Coordinates of C-alpha atoms and ligand atoms in Angstrom, one line a residue:
M1 CA 76.9 265.0 -40.5
A2 CA 74.1 267.5 -39.2
R3 CA 75.6 269.8 -36.6
L4 CA 73.3 270.2 -33.7
C5 CA 74.8 273.1 -31.8
E6 CA 76.1 275.3 -34.7
G7 CA 77.0 278.8 -33.4
R8 CA 75.9 278.1 -29.8
V9 CA 78.2 279.1 -26.8
A10 CA 78.6 276.6 -24.0
I11 CA 80.4 276.5 -20.8
V12 CA 81.2 273.0 -19.5
T13 CA 82.7 272.8 -16.0
G14 CA 85.2 270.2 -15.0
A15 CA 85.8 269.7 -18.7
G16 CA 89.5 269.1 -18.4
R17 CA 89.1 265.3 -18.0
G18 CA 86.6 262.4 -18.0
I19 CA 83.0 263.1 -18.9
G20 CA 83.2 266.8 -19.2
R21 CA 86.1 266.6 -21.6
E22 CA 83.9 264.4 -23.8
Y23 CA 81.1 267.0 -23.7
A24 CA 83.5 269.8 -24.6
L25 CA 84.7 267.9 -27.7
M26 CA 81.4 266.7 -28.9
L27 CA 79.9 270.1 -28.5
A28 CA 82.8 271.7 -30.5
E29 CA 82.5 268.8 -33.2
H30 CA 78.7 270.0 -33.4
G31 CA 79.7 273.6 -34.0
A32 CA 79.5 275.1 -30.5
K33 CA 82.2 277.5 -29.1
V34 CA 83.3 276.1 -25.7
V35 CA 84.5 277.6 -22.6
V36 CA 86.5 274.7 -21.1
N37 CA 86.4 275.1 -17.3
D38 CA 88.6 273.0 -14.9
L39 CA 90.2 273.7 -11.7
G40 CA 92.6 270.9 -12.4
G41 CA 92.8 269.5 -8.9
A42 CA 93.2 266.0 -7.5
R43 CA 90.3 263.5 -7.4
D44 CA 89.5 264.9 -3.8
G45 CA 89.6 268.4 -5.0
N46 CA 93.0 269.4 -3.6
G47 CA 95.4 271.6 -5.8
A48 CA 94.9 273.5 -9.0
D49 CA 96.4 273.4 -12.5
I50 CA 95.1 275.0 -15.6
G51 CA 97.0 272.2 -17.8
P52 CA 93.8 269.9 -18.3
A53 CA 91.7 272.7 -19.5
A54 CA 94.3 274.2 -21.7
E55 CA 95.0 270.6 -23.2
V56 CA 91.3 270.3 -24.2
V57 CA 91.2 273.8 -25.7
A58 CA 94.3 272.8 -27.7
E59 CA 92.4 269.5 -28.9
I60 CA 89.3 271.6 -29.9
K61 CA 91.4 274.2 -31.8
A62 CA 93.4 271.4 -33.6
M63 CA 90.0 270.0 -35.0
G64 CA 89.2 273.6 -36.3
G65 CA 86.9 274.5 -33.4
E66 CA 86.8 277.5 -31.1
A67 CA 87.4 277.2 -27.3
V68 CA 89.0 279.2 -24.3
A69 CA 90.1 277.8 -21.0
N70 CA 88.9 278.9 -17.6
G71 CA 90.5 277.7 -14.3
A72 CA 87.7 278.8 -11.9
D73 CA 86.8 276.9 -8.9
V74 CA 83.1 276.7 -9.8
S75 CA 82.1 276.9 -6.0
D76 CA 83.7 280.3 -5.9
W77 CA 80.9 282.9 -6.3
E78 CA 82.9 285.7 -7.9
A79 CA 84.9 283.3 -10.1
S80 CA 81.7 281.9 -11.4
K81 CA 80.4 285.2 -12.4
A82 CA 83.8 285.9 -14.1
M83 CA 83.2 282.6 -16.0
I84 CA 80.0 283.5 -17.4
D85 CA 81.2 287.0 -18.3
Q86 CA 84.2 285.5 -20.1
A87 CA 81.7 283.4 -22.3
V88 CA 80.0 286.5 -23.1
S89 CA 83.0 288.7 -23.6
T90 CA 84.9 286.0 -25.7
F91 CA 82.1 284.5 -27.9
G92 CA 79.4 287.5 -27.6
K93 CA 76.7 285.4 -25.7
L94 CA 76.0 282.4 -23.7
D95 CA 73.5 279.7 -24.5
V96 CA 74.5 276.5 -22.6
L97 CA 75.9 275.8 -19.2
I98 CA 76.8 272.3 -18.4
N99 CA 77.7 271.9 -14.5
N100 CA 79.7 268.8 -14.5
A101 CA 82.6 269.5 -12.1
G102 CA 82.9 267.2 -9.1
I103 CA 85.1 265.4 -6.6
L104 CA 84.8 262.4 -4.3
R105 CA 85.7 261.9 -0.6
D106 CA 84.0 258.6 0.2
R107 CA 83.9 257.4 3.8
M108 CA 81.3 255.6 5.8
L109 CA 79.1 258.0 7.7
V110 CA 80.6 256.9 11.2
N111 CA 84.1 257.9 10.0
M112 CA 83.3 260.8 7.7
T113 CA 85.1 264.1 8.8
E114 CA 83.5 267.6 8.6
A115 CA 86.1 268.5 6.0
E116 CA 85.0 265.5 3.9
W117 CA 81.5 266.6 4.2
D118 CA 81.9 270.3 3.4
A119 CA 84.4 269.9 0.5
V120 CA 81.9 267.5 -1.4
I121 CA 78.7 269.6 -0.5
K122 CA 80.6 272.8 -1.5
V123 CA 82.1 271.6 -5.0
H124 CA 78.8 269.9 -6.3
L125 CA 76.1 272.0 -4.7
K126 CA 77.3 275.4 -4.5
G127 CA 79.5 274.5 -7.7
A128 CA 76.1 274.0 -9.5
F129 CA 74.4 276.8 -7.8
A130 CA 76.9 279.7 -8.3
P131 CA 77.2 279.3 -12.1
A132 CA 73.5 278.5 -12.7
H133 CA 72.6 281.7 -10.7
H134 CA 74.9 283.8 -12.6
A135 CA 73.9 282.4 -15.9
A136 CA 70.2 282.7 -15.0
A137 CA 70.6 286.4 -14.2
Y138 CA 72.3 286.8 -17.6
W139 CA 69.4 285.2 -19.4
R140 CA 66.7 287.1 -17.4
D141 CA 68.3 290.3 -18.4
L142 CA 68.6 289.2 -22.0
N143 CA 64.9 288.0 -22.1
K144 CA 63.8 291.4 -20.6
A145 CA 65.8 293.4 -23.2
T146 CA 64.7 291.4 -26.2
G147 CA 61.4 290.1 -25.1
E148 CA 62.2 286.8 -26.7
S149 CA 63.0 283.3 -25.5
V150 CA 66.6 283.1 -24.9
N151 CA 66.8 279.3 -25.8
G152 CA 69.3 278.7 -22.7
R153 CA 70.2 275.3 -21.2
I154 CA 71.4 274.3 -18.0
I155 CA 72.5 270.6 -17.7
N156 CA 73.4 269.6 -14.2
T157 CA 75.1 266.4 -13.1
S158 CA 73.5 264.1 -10.7
S159 CA 74.4 260.4 -9.8
V160 CA 72.6 257.0 -9.2
S161 CA 74.7 257.1 -6.0
G162 CA 72.3 260.0 -5.1
I163 CA 69.1 259.4 -6.6
Y164 CA 69.1 255.7 -5.8
G165 CA 71.8 255.5 -3.0
N166 CA 75.2 254.0 -2.5
I167 CA 76.9 253.0 0.7
G168 CA 80.0 255.1 1.5
Q169 CA 78.7 258.3 -0.2
T170 CA 76.4 260.0 2.3
N171 CA 78.1 263.3 1.4
Y172 CA 78.2 262.8 -2.4
G173 CA 74.8 261.1 -2.5
A174 CA 73.2 264.1 -0.6
A175 CA 74.9 266.6 -2.9
K176 CA 73.8 264.7 -6.1
M177 CA 70.2 264.3 -4.9
G178 CA 70.3 268.1 -3.9
I179 CA 71.2 268.8 -7.4
A180 CA 68.2 266.7 -8.7
G181 CA 65.8 268.7 -6.5
F182 CA 67.6 271.8 -7.4
S183 CA 67.2 271.0 -11.2
I184 CA 63.4 270.5 -10.7
I185 CA 62.8 273.8 -9.1
A186 CA 65.2 275.8 -11.5
S187 CA 63.5 274.2 -14.6
R188 CA 60.1 275.6 -13.3
E189 CA 61.5 279.0 -12.4
L190 CA 63.5 279.6 -15.6
R191 CA 60.9 278.3 -18.1
R192 CA 59.5 281.9 -18.4
Y193 CA 62.8 283.0 -19.9
G194 CA 63.1 280.0 -22.4
V195 CA 65.7 278.2 -20.3
T196 CA 65.4 274.6 -19.8
V197 CA 67.2 272.7 -16.9
N198 CA 67.8 269.0 -17.0
C199 CA 70.0 266.5 -15.2
I200 CA 72.4 263.7 -16.3
A201 CA 73.4 260.9 -14.0
P202 CA 76.3 259.4 -15.9
G203 CA 78.1 256.1 -15.5
A204 CA 81.7 255.9 -17.0
L205 CA 85.1 254.8 -16.3
T206 CA 87.0 257.8 -15.2
R207 CA 89.6 258.6 -12.6
L208 CA 86.6 258.9 -10.0
T209 CA 85.4 255.4 -10.6
E210 CA 88.2 253.2 -12.0
D211 CA 89.2 251.9 -8.8
L212 CA 85.6 251.2 -7.5
G213 CA 84.3 248.4 -9.7
P214 CA 85.8 245.1 -11.1
P215 CA 89.2 245.2 -12.8
V216 CA 89.3 247.4 -15.8
T217 CA 89.8 245.4 -19.1
D218 CA 90.0 246.9 -22.5
E219 CA 86.4 245.6 -23.2
R220 CA 85.2 247.3 -20.1
R221 CA 87.1 250.5 -20.8
E222 CA 85.3 250.8 -24.1
A223 CA 81.8 249.7 -22.9
M224 CA 82.1 252.3 -20.0
S225 CA 83.8 255.1 -21.8
P226 CA 82.8 258.6 -20.9
R227 CA 82.0 259.5 -24.6
W228 CA 78.8 257.4 -24.4
I229 CA 77.3 260.1 -22.3
A230 CA 78.2 263.1 -24.6
P231 CA 75.5 262.6 -27.1
I232 CA 72.6 263.1 -24.7
A233 CA 74.3 266.2 -23.4
V234 CA 74.9 267.6 -26.8
W235 CA 71.2 266.9 -27.8
L236 CA 70.0 268.6 -24.5
A237 CA 72.2 271.6 -25.2
S238 CA 70.8 272.1 -28.7
E239 CA 67.7 274.1 -29.6
E240 CA 66.0 270.8 -30.5
S241 CA 65.5 270.0 -26.8
A242 CA 63.4 273.1 -26.1
E243 CA 60.4 271.2 -24.8
V244 CA 62.3 268.7 -22.5
S245 CA 63.0 270.3 -19.0
G246 CA 63.1 269.1 -15.3
R247 CA 64.2 265.7 -16.5
M248 CA 66.8 263.2 -15.2
F249 CA 68.6 261.2 -17.7
E250 CA 70.8 258.1 -16.8
A251 CA 73.5 257.6 -19.4
S252 CA 76.3 255.2 -19.9
G253 CA 77.6 252.9 -22.6
Q254 CA 74.9 250.5 -21.2
T255 CA 71.9 252.6 -21.1
L256 CA 70.1 255.8 -21.7
A257 CA 66.9 256.1 -19.6
I258 CA 64.9 258.6 -17.7
A259 CA 64.8 258.3 -14.1
E260 CA 61.2 259.1 -12.8
G261 CA 60.7 261.3 -9.7
W262 CA 59.2 260.7 -6.4
H263 CA 55.6 259.9 -6.5
R264 CA 53.1 259.8 -3.6
G265 CA 52.4 256.1 -2.9
P266 CA 49.8 254.5 -0.4
T267 CA 47.9 257.2 1.4
V268 CA 45.8 257.1 4.7
K269 CA 43.9 259.6 6.7
P270 CA 46.2 261.2 9.5
V271 CA 45.8 259.9 12.9
S272 CA 46.2 261.7 16.3
D273 CA 47.4 258.7 18.4
P274 CA 50.8 257.3 17.4
T275 CA 49.9 254.0 19.2
V276 CA 47.5 253.0 16.5
L277 CA 50.0 253.6 13.7
G278 CA 51.8 250.3 13.8
P279 CA 49.5 248.2 11.6
I280 CA 48.7 251.2 9.4
V281 CA 52.2 252.0 8.6
K282 CA 53.1 248.2 8.1
D283 CA 50.4 247.9 5.7
M284 CA 51.2 250.9 3.9
V285 CA 54.9 249.9 3.4
A286 CA 53.7 246.5 2.2
R287 CA 51.8 248.2 -0.5
A288 CA 54.3 250.8 -1.5
R289 CA 56.8 250.3 -4.3
K290 CA 60.1 249.4 -3.1
N291 CA 62.9 252.0 -3.4
A292 CA 65.2 251.5 -6.4
G293 CA 68.8 250.2 -6.1
M294 CA 71.9 251.4 -8.0
D295 CA 70.7 249.7 -11.2
G296 CA 67.2 251.5 -11.1
Q297 CA 65.5 248.3 -10.3
D298 CA 63.5 247.6 -7.0
L299 CA 65.7 246.9 -4.0
D300 CA 65.2 243.4 -2.5
Ligands
NAD1 P1 86.8 263.5 -13.4 O1 87.5 263.6 -12.2 O2 87.4 262.8 -14.5 O3 86.4 265.0 -13.9 C1 86.0 265.8 -12.8 C2 86.6 267.1 -13.3 O4 86.1 268.2 -12.5 C3 88.1 267.2 -13.0 O5 88.9 267.4 -14.1 C4 88.3 268.2 -11.9 O6 89.5 268.8 -12.0 C5 87.2 269.1 -12.1 N1 86.8 269.8 -10.9 C6 86.7 269.4 -9.6 N2 86.4 270.3 -8.8 C7 86.4 271.5 -9.5 C8 86.1 272.8 -9.2 N3 85.7 273.1 -7.8 N4 86.0 273.7 -10.1 C9 86.2 273.4 -11.5 N5 86.5 272.1 -11.8 C10 86.7 271.2 -10.7 O7 85.5 262.8 -13.2 P2 84.2 262.5 -14.0 O8 83.8 260.9 -13.8 O9 84.3 262.9 -15.3 O10 83.0 263.3 -13.3 C11 82.2 264.3 -13.9 C12 81.0 264.4 -13.2 O11 80.2 263.4 -13.3 C13 81.1 264.7 -11.6 O12 80.2 265.7 -11.2 C14 80.8 263.3 -11.1 O13 80.3 263.5 -9.7 C15 79.7 262.8 -12.0 N6 79.4 261.4 -12.1 C16 80.4 260.6 -12.5 C17 80.0 259.2 -12.6 C18 81.1 258.4 -13.2 O14 80.8 257.1 -13.3 N7 82.2 258.6 -13.7 C19 78.9 258.7 -12.0 C20 78.1 259.7 -11.3 C21 78.4 260.9 -11.5

């Protein structure tokens, strides 16, 4: 088997369980040295335990790979910097950052508390920004020192709950849509150093989703295994993907797709009088493409 990431150094956040664990294992299988980050808290983000990250490190070592555990909270600015430094001091460099760590605190908007909003926004949005900032600064300095493309990769994690919208997840959806916008802008900023920035909107049965859909059968567990998402992450992490940046990939055991971005639809000349807008806006809405639902198809 050709190994896509031979000698590359990758950080995967939230890699103690679920999708991140599959990323870490497949990256190692493809020759990458991996920093396995996980805070090890509960599904809602409470608590901390280095156990899950250490177990994944042990799995990688057992298959002959190289890995090191990191227990940082990715939304902690200094701890994120230390995580980037750990990759460089342990393995000599950093090539890939996969921002995957995440939590859920679902609640209808009318009932959502300030704490539920703040926790989800912090882990997902600041938890993508902080490691990305410190990695980008490392790559900028490297690029300045060598004058060469650094072949860096940032792979962020969005969700169909954000880009298409899902009831009960205004906090999570806002964070995940924010990550989509963040990725598009970061991809434009970091191109000059040879860093690509892409997003994956995954779909898998993990502890985040097991109780949200129909009953979990063996067949469904296989069809929605998180390991189906790892191939696109590993390819994006490799040097082969240098030309692909600013894209949103939907990935699950059912599909691999590119979610296309917002496009300007029907357009009219601006008016100064809001009383004339009624028929104009109704006509524009009738001609505009519908928003997409969770399956990526037009909403009814
Ligand atoms: P998971 O709960 O199995 O894994 C998430 C991991 O992130 C956990 O091990 C957790 O300890 C870790 N984590 C949480 N907060 C952290 C923090 N502050 N610092 C470091 N680690 C932290 O869930 P999963 O389904 O594998 O989710 C992975 C990512 O995929 C998340 O960003 C999630 O929002 C996203 N996602 C998942 C699905 C799905 O269908 N499972 C769908 C859309 C998006």
